Structures are given as C-alpha cells and as structure tokens.
C-alpha positions as a Python dict, from the first residue, in 0.01 Angstrom:
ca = {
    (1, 'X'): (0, 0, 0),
    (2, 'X'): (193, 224, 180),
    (3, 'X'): (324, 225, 527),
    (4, 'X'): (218, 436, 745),
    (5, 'X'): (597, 626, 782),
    (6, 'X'): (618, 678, 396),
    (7, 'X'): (272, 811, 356),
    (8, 'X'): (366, 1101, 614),
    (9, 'X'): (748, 1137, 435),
    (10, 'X'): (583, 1163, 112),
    (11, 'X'): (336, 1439, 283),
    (12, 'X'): (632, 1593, 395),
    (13, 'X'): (851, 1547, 72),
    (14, 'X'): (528, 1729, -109),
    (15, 'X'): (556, 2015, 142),
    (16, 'X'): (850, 2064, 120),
    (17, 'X'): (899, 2085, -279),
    (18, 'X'): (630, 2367, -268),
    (19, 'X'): (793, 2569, -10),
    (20, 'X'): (1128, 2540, -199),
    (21, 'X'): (937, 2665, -495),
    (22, 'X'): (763, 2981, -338),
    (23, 'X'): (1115, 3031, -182),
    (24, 'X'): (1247, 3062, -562),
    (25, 'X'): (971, 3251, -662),
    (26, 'X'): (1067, 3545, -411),
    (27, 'X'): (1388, 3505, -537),
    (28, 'X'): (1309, 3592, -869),
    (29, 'X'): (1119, 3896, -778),
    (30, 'X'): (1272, 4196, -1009),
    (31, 'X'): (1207, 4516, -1126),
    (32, 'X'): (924, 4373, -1358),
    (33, 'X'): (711, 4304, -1035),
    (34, 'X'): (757, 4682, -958),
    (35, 'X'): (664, 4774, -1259),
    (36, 'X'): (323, 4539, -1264),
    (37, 'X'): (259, 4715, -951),
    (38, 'X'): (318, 5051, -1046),
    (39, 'X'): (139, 5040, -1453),
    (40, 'X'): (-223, 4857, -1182),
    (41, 'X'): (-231, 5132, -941),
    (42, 'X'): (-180, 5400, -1247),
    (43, 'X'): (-400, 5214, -1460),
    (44, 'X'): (-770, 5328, -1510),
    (45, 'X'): (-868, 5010, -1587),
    (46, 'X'): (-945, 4635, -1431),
    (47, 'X'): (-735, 4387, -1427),
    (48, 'X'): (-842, 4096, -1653),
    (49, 'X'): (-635, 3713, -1525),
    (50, 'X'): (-697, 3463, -1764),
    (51, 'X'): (-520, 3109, -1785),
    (52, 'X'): (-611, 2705, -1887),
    (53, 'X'): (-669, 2425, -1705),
    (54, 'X'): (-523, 2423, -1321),
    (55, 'X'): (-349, 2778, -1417),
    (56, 'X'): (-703, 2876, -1450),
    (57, 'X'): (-823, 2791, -1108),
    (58, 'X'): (-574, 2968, -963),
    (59, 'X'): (-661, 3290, -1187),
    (60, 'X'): (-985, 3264, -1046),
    (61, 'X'): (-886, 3279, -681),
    (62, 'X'): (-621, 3576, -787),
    (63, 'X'): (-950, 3765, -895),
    (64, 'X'): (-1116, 3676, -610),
    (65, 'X'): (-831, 3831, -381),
    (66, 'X'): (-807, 4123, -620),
    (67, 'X'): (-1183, 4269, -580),
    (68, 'X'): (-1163, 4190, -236),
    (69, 'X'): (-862, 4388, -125),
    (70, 'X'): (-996, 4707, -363),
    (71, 'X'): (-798, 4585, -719),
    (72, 'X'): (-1101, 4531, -1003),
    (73, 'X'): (-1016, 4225, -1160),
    (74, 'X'): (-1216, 4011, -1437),
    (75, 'X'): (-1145, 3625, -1493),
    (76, 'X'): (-1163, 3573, -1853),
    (77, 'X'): (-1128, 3137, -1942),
    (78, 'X'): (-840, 3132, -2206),
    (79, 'X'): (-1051, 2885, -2434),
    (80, 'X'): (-1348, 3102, -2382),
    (81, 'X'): (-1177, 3379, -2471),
    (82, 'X'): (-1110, 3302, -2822),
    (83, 'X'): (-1532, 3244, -2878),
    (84, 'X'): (-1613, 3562, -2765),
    (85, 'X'): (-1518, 3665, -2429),
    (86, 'X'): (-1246, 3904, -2546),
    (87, 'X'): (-1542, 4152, -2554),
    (88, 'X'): (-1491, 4203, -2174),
    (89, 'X'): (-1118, 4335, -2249),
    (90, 'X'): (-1166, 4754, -2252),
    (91, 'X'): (-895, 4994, -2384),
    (92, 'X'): (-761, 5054, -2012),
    (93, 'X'): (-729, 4689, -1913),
    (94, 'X'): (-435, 4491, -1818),
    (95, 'X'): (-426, 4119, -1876),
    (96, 'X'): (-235, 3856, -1654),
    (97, 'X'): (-212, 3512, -1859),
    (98, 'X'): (-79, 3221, -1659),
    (99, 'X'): (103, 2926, -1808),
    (100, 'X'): (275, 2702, -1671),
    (101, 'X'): (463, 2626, -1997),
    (102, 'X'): (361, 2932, -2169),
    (103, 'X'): (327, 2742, -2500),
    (104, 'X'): (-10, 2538, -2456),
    (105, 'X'): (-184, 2553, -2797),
    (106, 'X'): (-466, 2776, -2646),
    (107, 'X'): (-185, 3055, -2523),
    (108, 'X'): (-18, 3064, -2861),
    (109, 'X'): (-382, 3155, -3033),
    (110, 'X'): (-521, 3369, -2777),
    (111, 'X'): (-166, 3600, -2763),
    (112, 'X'): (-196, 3718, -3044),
    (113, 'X'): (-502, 3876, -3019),
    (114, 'X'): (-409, 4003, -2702),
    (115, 'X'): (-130, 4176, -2854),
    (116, 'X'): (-365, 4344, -3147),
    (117, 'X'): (-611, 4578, -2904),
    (118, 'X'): (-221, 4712, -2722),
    (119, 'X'): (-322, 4673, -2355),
    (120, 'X'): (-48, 4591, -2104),
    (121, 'X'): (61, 4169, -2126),
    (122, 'X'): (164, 4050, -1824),
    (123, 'X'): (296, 3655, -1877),
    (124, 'X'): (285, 3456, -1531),
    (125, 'X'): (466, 3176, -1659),
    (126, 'X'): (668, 2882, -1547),
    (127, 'X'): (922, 2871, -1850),
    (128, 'X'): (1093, 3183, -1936),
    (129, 'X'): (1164, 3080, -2337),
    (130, 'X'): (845, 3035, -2400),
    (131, 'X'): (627, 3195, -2649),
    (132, 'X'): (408, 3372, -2387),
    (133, 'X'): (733, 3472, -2159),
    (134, 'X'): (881, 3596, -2540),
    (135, 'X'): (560, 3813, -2622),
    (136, 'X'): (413, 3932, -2277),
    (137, 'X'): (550, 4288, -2218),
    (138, 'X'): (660, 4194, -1885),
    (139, 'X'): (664, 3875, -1666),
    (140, 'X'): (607, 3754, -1328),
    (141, 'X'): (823, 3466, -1293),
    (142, 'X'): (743, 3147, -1146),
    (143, 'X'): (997, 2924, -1260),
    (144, 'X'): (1049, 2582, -1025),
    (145, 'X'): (1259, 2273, -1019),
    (146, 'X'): (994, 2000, -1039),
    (147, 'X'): (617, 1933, -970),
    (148, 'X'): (542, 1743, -624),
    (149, 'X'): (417, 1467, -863),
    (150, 'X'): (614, 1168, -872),
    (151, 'X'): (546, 1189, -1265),
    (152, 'X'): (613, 1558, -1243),
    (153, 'X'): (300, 1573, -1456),
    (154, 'X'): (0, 1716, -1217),
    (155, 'X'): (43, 2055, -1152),
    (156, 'X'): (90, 2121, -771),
    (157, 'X'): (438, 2264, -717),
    (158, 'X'): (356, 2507, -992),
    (159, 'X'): (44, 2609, -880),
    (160, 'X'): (142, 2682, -589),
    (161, 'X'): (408, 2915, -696),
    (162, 'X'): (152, 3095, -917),
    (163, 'X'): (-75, 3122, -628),
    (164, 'X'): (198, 3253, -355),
    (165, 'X'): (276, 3493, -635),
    (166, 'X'): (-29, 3625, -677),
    (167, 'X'): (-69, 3667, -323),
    (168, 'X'): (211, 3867, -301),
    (169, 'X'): (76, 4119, -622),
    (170, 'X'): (-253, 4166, -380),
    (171, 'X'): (-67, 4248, -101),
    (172, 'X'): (140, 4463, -239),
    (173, 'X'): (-149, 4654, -473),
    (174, 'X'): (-323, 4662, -132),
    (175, 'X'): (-38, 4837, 100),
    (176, 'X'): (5, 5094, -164),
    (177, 'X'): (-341, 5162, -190),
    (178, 'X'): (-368, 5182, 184),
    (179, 'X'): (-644, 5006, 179),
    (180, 'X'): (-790, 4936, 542),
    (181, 'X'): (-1014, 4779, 752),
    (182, 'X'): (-1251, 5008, 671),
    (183, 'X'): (-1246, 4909, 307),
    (184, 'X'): (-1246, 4554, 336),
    (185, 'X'): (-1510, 4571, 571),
    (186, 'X'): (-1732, 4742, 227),
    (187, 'X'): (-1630, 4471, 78),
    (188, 'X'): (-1702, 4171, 306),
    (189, 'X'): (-2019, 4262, 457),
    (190, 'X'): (-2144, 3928, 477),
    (191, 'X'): (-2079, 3628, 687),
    (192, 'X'): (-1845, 3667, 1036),
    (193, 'X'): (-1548, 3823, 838),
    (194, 'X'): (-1765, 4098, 764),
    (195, 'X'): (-1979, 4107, 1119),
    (196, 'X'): (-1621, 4154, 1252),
    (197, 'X'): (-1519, 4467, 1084),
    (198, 'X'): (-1856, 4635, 1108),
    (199, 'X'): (-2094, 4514, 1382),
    (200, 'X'): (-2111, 4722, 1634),
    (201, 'X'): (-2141, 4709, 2013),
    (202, 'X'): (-2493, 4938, 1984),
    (203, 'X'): (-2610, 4680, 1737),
    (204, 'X'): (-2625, 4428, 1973),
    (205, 'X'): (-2694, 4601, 2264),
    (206, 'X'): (-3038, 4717, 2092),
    (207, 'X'): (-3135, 4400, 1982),
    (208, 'X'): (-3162, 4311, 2377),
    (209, 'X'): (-3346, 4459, 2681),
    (210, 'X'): (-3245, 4720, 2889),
    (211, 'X'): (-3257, 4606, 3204),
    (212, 'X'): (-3207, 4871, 3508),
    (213, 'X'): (-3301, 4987, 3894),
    (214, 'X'): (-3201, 5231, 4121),
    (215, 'X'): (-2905, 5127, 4422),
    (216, 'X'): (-3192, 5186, 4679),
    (217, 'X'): (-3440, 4932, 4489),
    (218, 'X'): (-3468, 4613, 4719),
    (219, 'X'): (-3320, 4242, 4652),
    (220, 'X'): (-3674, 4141, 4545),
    (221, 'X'): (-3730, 4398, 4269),
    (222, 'X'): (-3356, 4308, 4151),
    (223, 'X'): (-3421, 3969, 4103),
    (224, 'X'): (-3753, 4046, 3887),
    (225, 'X'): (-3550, 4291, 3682),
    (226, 'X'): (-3292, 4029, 3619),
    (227, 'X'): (-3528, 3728, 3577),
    (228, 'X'): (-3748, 3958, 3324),
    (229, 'X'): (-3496, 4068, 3112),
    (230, 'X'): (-3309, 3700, 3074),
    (231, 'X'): (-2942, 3840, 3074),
    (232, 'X'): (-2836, 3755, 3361),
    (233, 'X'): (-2772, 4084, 3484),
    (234, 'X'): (-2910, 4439, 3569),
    (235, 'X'): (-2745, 4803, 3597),
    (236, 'X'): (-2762, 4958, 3836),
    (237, 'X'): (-2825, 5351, 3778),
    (238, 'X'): (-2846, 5669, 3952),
    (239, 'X'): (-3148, 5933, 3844),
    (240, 'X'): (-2927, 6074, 3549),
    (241, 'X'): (-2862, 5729, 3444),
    (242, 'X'): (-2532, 5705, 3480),
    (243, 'X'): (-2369, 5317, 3569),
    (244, 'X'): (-2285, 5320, 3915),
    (245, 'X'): (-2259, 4935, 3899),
    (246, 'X'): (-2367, 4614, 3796),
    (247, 'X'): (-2582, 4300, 3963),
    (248, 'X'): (-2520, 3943, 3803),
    (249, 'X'): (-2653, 3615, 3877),
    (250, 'X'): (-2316, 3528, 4000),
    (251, 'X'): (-2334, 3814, 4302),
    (252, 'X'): (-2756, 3660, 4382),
    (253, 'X'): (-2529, 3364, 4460),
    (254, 'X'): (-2250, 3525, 4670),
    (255, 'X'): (-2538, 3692, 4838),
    (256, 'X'): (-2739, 3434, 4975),
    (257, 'X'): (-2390, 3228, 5001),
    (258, 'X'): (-2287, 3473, 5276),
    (259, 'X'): (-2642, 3645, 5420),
    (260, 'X'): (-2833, 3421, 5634),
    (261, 'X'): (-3123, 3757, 5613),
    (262, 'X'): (-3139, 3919, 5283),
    (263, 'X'): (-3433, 4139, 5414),
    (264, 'X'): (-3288, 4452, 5475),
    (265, 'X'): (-3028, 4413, 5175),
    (266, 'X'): (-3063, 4699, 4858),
    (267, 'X'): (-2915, 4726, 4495),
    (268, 'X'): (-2584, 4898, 4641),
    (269, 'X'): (-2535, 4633, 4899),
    (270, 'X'): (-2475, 4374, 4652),
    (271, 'X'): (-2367, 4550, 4340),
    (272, 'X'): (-2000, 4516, 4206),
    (273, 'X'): (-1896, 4884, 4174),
    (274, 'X'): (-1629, 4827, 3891),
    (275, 'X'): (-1856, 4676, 3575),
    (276, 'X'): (-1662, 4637, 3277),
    (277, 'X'): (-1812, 4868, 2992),
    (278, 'X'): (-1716, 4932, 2657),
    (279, 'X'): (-1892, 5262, 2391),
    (280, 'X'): (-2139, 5213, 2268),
    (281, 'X'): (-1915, 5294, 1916),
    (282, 'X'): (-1717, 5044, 1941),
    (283, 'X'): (-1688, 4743, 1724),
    (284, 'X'): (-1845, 4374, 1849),
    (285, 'X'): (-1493, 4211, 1815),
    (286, 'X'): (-1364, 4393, 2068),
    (287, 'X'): (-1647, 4400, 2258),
    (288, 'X'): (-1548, 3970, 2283),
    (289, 'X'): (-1189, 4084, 2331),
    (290, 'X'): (-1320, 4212, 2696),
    (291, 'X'): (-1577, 3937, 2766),
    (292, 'X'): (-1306, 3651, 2739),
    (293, 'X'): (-1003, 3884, 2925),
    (294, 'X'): (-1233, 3934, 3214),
    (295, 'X'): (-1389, 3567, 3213),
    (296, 'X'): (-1732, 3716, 3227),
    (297, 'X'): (-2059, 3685, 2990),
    (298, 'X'): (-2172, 3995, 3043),
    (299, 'X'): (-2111, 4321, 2894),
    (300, 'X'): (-2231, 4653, 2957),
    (301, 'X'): (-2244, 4930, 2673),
    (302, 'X'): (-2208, 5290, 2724),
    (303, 'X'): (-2281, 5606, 2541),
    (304, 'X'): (-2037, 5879, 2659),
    (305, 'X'): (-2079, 5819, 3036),
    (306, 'X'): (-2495, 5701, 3019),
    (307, 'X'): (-2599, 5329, 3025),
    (308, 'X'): (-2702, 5224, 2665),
    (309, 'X'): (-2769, 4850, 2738),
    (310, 'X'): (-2603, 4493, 2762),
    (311, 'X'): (-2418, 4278, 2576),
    (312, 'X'): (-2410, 3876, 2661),
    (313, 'X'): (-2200, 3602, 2544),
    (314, 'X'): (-2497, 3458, 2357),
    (315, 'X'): (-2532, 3721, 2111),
    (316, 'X'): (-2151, 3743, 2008),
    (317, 'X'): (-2198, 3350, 1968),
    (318, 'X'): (-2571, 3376, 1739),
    (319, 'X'): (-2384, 3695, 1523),
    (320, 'X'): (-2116, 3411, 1414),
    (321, 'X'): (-1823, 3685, 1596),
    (322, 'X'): (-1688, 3419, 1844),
}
C-alpha cells in the first residue's frame, strides 16, 4: 500500500501531466481553430459531436456546454451511428468526431459515411497521422506526451485535453455571439444558476407581507405591525407612501436598552432614517450583494421612490440564491 507522501506525489504527478497537456493544447491552436469558429457561427446548421468510449463522454459534456451558451449541438454515439443514427445528420450540419487515436475500428467505418452526405469534418484527435486527422477537413489538435496512467492506457491526460479544448470552442463561439447574461439566463431557468440571472427583487418582495405605519403611530402599534407580519421589520411611511425609514427588531432592543419610559415614544423616535433599499427591478443576486455588505437581514424594495415591500434573508436562503 502506499504511503501516505506518495499517494499525494502521485496526485500531484497526475495534475500535473494534465496541465502540461492543456498547456500543449493551446499551443497548438492554429488557423484551423479560426476557421471551426468562423464555418459554426456562419453555419445554418447544429453542430453534431460524436466520439467512442471515454472520447464519447466528453462529446457529451461538449454538447452540453454548446446548447447552453446558445451553439445547437447534437451528440450522436459513434457505434450508434453506423445502425441508424446518421439520420439526425441534416445538409447544414457540422460534425466534430473525437479520437484519441483517430484509427479505432468504429472511426475508420463511420468516416466514410461522414464524408459521402459533404458536411464540414472536424477531427478532434490525439494523433495527427491518423486516418481520421488524414480525412477530417480540418482538425482541432490535441496531441499530448503521455496519459496520467502509469500504463499510459486509461484515458485521463487525453481527455482532459479534449475537454479543455472544447471549452475553449464554447467560449469562443460564445464571445462572438455576444451572448449574455440575458441569454444564458433563457437557457438555465431552472435550479439557483437560473434563479440568479432572473429572479427578481419584486418576486420576492410579493411573495411576503407588506408591513407599514405612519412615523406618528405609537411603539405599541409598531410592535403589532412587526410581530404580524414576521419579518422582523416595518417601514415606516409618510401619506404618499414614500420610505422615510425603517423599524427592526434590532432598534425594539436599542429602545428599551436605553428608555427606562417608552410611553411617550412614536415611529420617528426610534426609526433608523437611512434604510438600505434596492428597485424593485433589480435582480435577487444583488439584492444578497447588499444584505451581506451591510450585515443586515433585511431588505427593503422600492418602486421609483414608493415602498413596494421587504426582502429577508430567509427568502434569498429558501430560493437556493445564497
């Protein structure tokens, strides 16, 4: 069994291999890349990634990345493809195979017929005289010294290399689309990702009471305001409703801290008279942005200049944004 010092060197040793490799990889970047880039964004069709084995995996996640940053992209299974699934392939498609050797028995049948309907070839390959790198009309190099593998038989260092490389395609098809927060937010509506780049501070805020009183209203009604609303807090508005400040459980305490008679006391006494606010527009992220600057768990929300409502801690938390 290993010791415990070469089980982290070998960690390390793997690491490093795979860094070396995607290092090489942007080496080899050329004006074959450019064009990849260039014949996608033109294109009026998807992009269809197909590979074998571990190279197959990693054309799965290169789809993945490719509809979510606003490329179509279709994973066709190389051994699948040759019993029937090069029906998906349309006249405008480009196809991305990836090979690590680029001569696997399934690549040198399924070429071929890739070749015969004329779309655009793209080889991602590992070995640049192989039969795909020979026949694919342009590559995307991801030549490498060695797999992390002490056998250099289990593809890691090579996978890796494909998927930094694909990354890098994405990225790029991405910037030249200009494709922004906006977009991805169409795209990833679903789960906090998504809440992030489109929940707003209104949706919140609506969800919750809207709890309110006047600066002359007495300590009394402010404390049944704040205790019937459960936010820990109440605005405090003038007759136009406009925020002229904001009561929190924290100021109850300063005030019977530092009042031996609370009696005579109002709304205006005890209110702080700087709340922090944000639109009622704005998105939920930043809306947490403020909460954890100012320390606070309270949040009021603001349409134009009017009060619109509250926003508490506990309802970034339950939305999955924190």
């Amino acid at each position: 069994m290993k010791s415990k010092k070469s089980i982290i060197q070998s960690a390390i040793s793997t690491l490093e291999l795979e860094a070396a490799a995607i290092l090489n990889v942007a080496r080899n970047i050329n004006n074959d890349f450019e064009k990849i880039v260039l014949s996608i964004l033109e294109g009026k069709g998807r992009v269809i990634v197909t590979g074998i084995g571990k190279s197959a995996i990693i054309a799965q996640k290169m789809v993945a990345t490719f509809n979510s940053t606003g490329t179509p992209a279709i994973f066709m299974h190389a051994a699948d493809a040759i019993h029937g699934d090069l029906g998906m392939i349309q006249v405008d498609d480009i196809v991305i195979c990836l090979s690590k050797s680029g001569n696997t028995p399934e690549i040198k049948v399924l070429v071929p017929l890739l070749k015969t309907s004329n779309n655009l070839l793209i080889g991602m390959v590992g070995e640049l005289n192989s039969f795909l790198a020979e026949q694919a009309d342009l590559i995307l190099n991801t030549s490498f010294e060695k797999e992390a593998c002490p056998h250099n038989l289990a593809p890691t260092t090579s996978t890796t290399a494909q998927l930094a490389l694909g990354d890098a395609l994405a990225i790029c098809l991405l910037e030249c689309r200009e494709f922004n927060e906006a977009d991805f937010a169409k795209y990833h509506p679903g789960g906090s990702l998504g809440k992030k780049l489109y929940l707003k501070a209104r949706d919140l805020a609506l969800s919750n009471e809207k709890p309110s009183i006047s600066p002359s209203a007495s300590v009394k009604d402010v404390l049944i305001e704040i205790s019937k609303n459960r936010l820990g807090a109440v605005a405090v508005v003038d007759a136009a409703n406009q925020v002229l400040g904001v009561i929190t459980d924290g100021d109850i305490r300063r005030m019977l801290e530092n009042n031996d008679s609370i009696a005579g006391l109002k709304a205006e006494d005890i209110m702080g008279r700087t709340p922090k606010s944000i639109q009622f527009d704005a998105l939920a992220v930043e809306a947490l942005d403020i909460i954890k600057q100012n320390n606070i768990t309270q949040l009021l929300v603001l349409e134009q200049n009017t009060y619109f409502g509250i926003i508490h801690l506990h309802d970034l938390l339950n939305e999955g944004i924190v």
